[in-house]
Amino acid sequence: MNNIEFNIRLYLTDVMKLWADKIDTTDQLTPQRFVLNAMTELFGSLSDDDLELIRLRYMERMTLSEVASRCLLNERTIRNHTNPTIKQVKEIIKQATGQAQHAREVD
């Protein structure tokens, strides 16, 4: 399981929120809270159909072909609807990692 899939699965199963709540006991924006907030905004902006495609790919671990077959769409359509979200998740994780490294350097 790669980092992107791991974070999507954490978010969609609400484990990410539980962890952020346990870690985040201050008013500071921790990297965990940043990721949770950014992913909440991102996933909240998706249509139900796009969210379902993400769920099938990353929670059910279906291939593009399997998702396309199940949803009666072609693979290109699946990619067009999921790739922008995946790119945004990558950027969120990259930003949070940068924040965590910066915080360690400051300490």
Short mmCIF file of C-alpha atoms in Angstrom, two decimals:
data_model
loop_
_atom_site.label_atom_id
_atom_site.label_comp_id
_atom_site.label_asym_id
_atom_site.label_seq_id
_atom_site.Cartn_x
_atom_site.Cartn_y
_atom_site.Cartn_z
CA MET A 1 0.00 0.00 0.00
CA ASN A 2 1.49 3.34 -0.99
CA ASN A 3 1.37 6.58 0.99
CA ILE A 4 -1.49 8.02 -1.05
CA GLU A 5 -3.67 4.93 -0.68
CA PHE A 6 -2.83 4.73 3.02
CA ASN A 7 -3.91 8.33 3.67
CA ILE A 8 -7.10 7.98 1.62
CA ARG A 9 -8.01 4.82 3.53
CA LEU A 10 -7.27 6.54 6.86
CA TYR A 11 -9.47 9.47 5.88
CA LEU A 12 -12.40 7.48 4.50
CA THR A 13 -12.51 5.18 7.55
CA ASP A 14 -12.42 8.15 10.00
CA VAL A 15 -9.21 6.82 11.57
CA MET A 16 -7.42 9.99 10.49
CA LYS A 17 -9.83 12.11 12.53
CA LEU A 18 -9.39 9.89 15.59
CA TRP A 19 -5.60 10.12 15.35
CA ALA A 20 -5.61 13.87 14.76
CA ASP A 21 -7.88 14.38 17.76
CA LYS A 22 -5.54 12.33 19.98
CA ILE A 23 -2.36 14.00 18.72
CA ASP A 24 -3.72 17.51 18.44
CA THR A 25 -4.24 18.70 22.01
CA THR A 26 -3.19 22.30 21.36
CA ASP A 27 -4.53 25.13 19.27
CA GLN A 28 -1.58 24.82 16.89
CA LEU A 29 -2.15 23.46 13.42
CA THR A 30 -0.25 20.17 13.51
CA PRO A 31 0.66 18.39 10.26
CA GLN A 32 -1.95 15.75 11.13
CA ARG A 33 -4.68 18.36 11.59
CA PHE A 34 -3.55 20.11 8.38
CA VAL A 35 -3.94 16.87 6.41
CA LEU A 36 -7.32 16.14 7.98
CA ASN A 37 -8.63 19.65 7.28
CA ALA A 38 -7.32 19.71 3.71
CA MET A 39 -8.67 16.25 2.91
CA THR A 40 -12.03 17.12 4.47
CA GLU A 41 -12.23 20.14 2.19
CA LEU A 42 -11.08 18.15 -0.84
CA PHE A 43 -13.38 15.16 -0.35
CA GLY A 44 -16.26 17.44 0.60
CA SER A 45 -15.95 19.13 -2.78
CA LEU A 46 -16.31 15.88 -4.74
CA SER A 47 -19.54 14.75 -6.31
CA ASP A 48 -21.07 11.56 -4.94
CA ASP A 49 -20.11 9.78 -8.15
CA ASP A 50 -16.46 10.87 -7.96
CA LEU A 51 -16.29 9.94 -4.30
CA GLU A 52 -17.65 6.49 -5.16
CA LEU A 53 -14.93 6.04 -7.79
CA ILE A 54 -12.29 6.91 -5.18
CA ARG A 55 -13.88 4.50 -2.70
CA LEU A 56 -13.89 1.67 -5.22
CA ARG A 57 -10.25 2.27 -6.19
CA TYR A 58 -8.78 2.84 -2.74
CA MET A 59 -11.10 1.17 -0.24
CA GLU A 60 -12.21 -1.81 -2.32
CA ARG A 61 -8.79 -1.88 -4.03
CA MET A 62 -10.35 -2.44 -7.44
CA THR A 63 -8.35 -1.99 -10.63
CA LEU A 64 -9.29 0.68 -13.15
CA SER A 65 -10.71 -2.05 -15.33
CA GLU A 66 -12.85 -3.43 -12.50
CA VAL A 67 -14.16 0.03 -11.58
CA ALA A 68 -14.91 0.79 -15.22
CA SER A 69 -16.78 -2.47 -15.61
CA ARG A 70 -18.78 -1.98 -12.43
CA CYS A 71 -19.70 1.63 -13.23
CA LEU A 72 -20.22 1.06 -16.95
CA LEU A 73 -17.58 3.68 -17.80
CA ASN A 74 -14.32 3.45 -19.69
CA GLU A 75 -10.96 3.54 -17.90
CA ARG A 76 -10.07 6.95 -19.29
CA THR A 77 -13.21 8.42 -17.70
CA ILE A 78 -12.28 6.84 -14.37
CA ARG A 79 -8.78 8.34 -14.60
CA ASN A 80 -10.16 11.75 -15.58
CA HIS A 81 -12.41 11.76 -12.52
CA THR A 82 -9.90 10.38 -9.99
CA ASN A 83 -6.47 11.66 -11.04
CA PRO A 84 -7.05 15.32 -10.08
CA THR A 85 -8.10 14.24 -6.58
CA ILE A 86 -5.09 11.93 -6.23
CA LYS A 87 -2.76 14.74 -7.32
CA GLN A 88 -4.30 17.00 -4.67
CA VAL A 89 -3.87 14.31 -1.99
CA LYS A 90 -0.18 14.02 -2.99
CA GLU A 91 0.21 17.78 -2.63
CA ILE A 92 -1.52 17.80 0.77
CA ILE A 93 0.84 15.10 2.04
CA LYS A 94 3.84 16.92 0.58
CA GLN A 95 2.83 20.16 2.32
CA ALA A 96 2.25 18.40 5.64
CA THR A 97 5.63 16.66 5.39
CA GLY A 98 7.27 20.02 4.73
CA GLN A 99 5.52 21.51 7.77
CA ALA A 100 6.63 18.63 9.98
CA GLN A 101 10.25 18.95 8.80
CA HIS A 102 10.18 22.70 9.37
CA ALA A 103 8.76 22.22 12.89
CA ARG A 104 11.57 19.76 13.73
CA GLU A 105 14.19 22.20 12.46
CA VAL A 106 12.73 25.01 14.59
CA ASP A 107 12.72 22.84 17.74
#
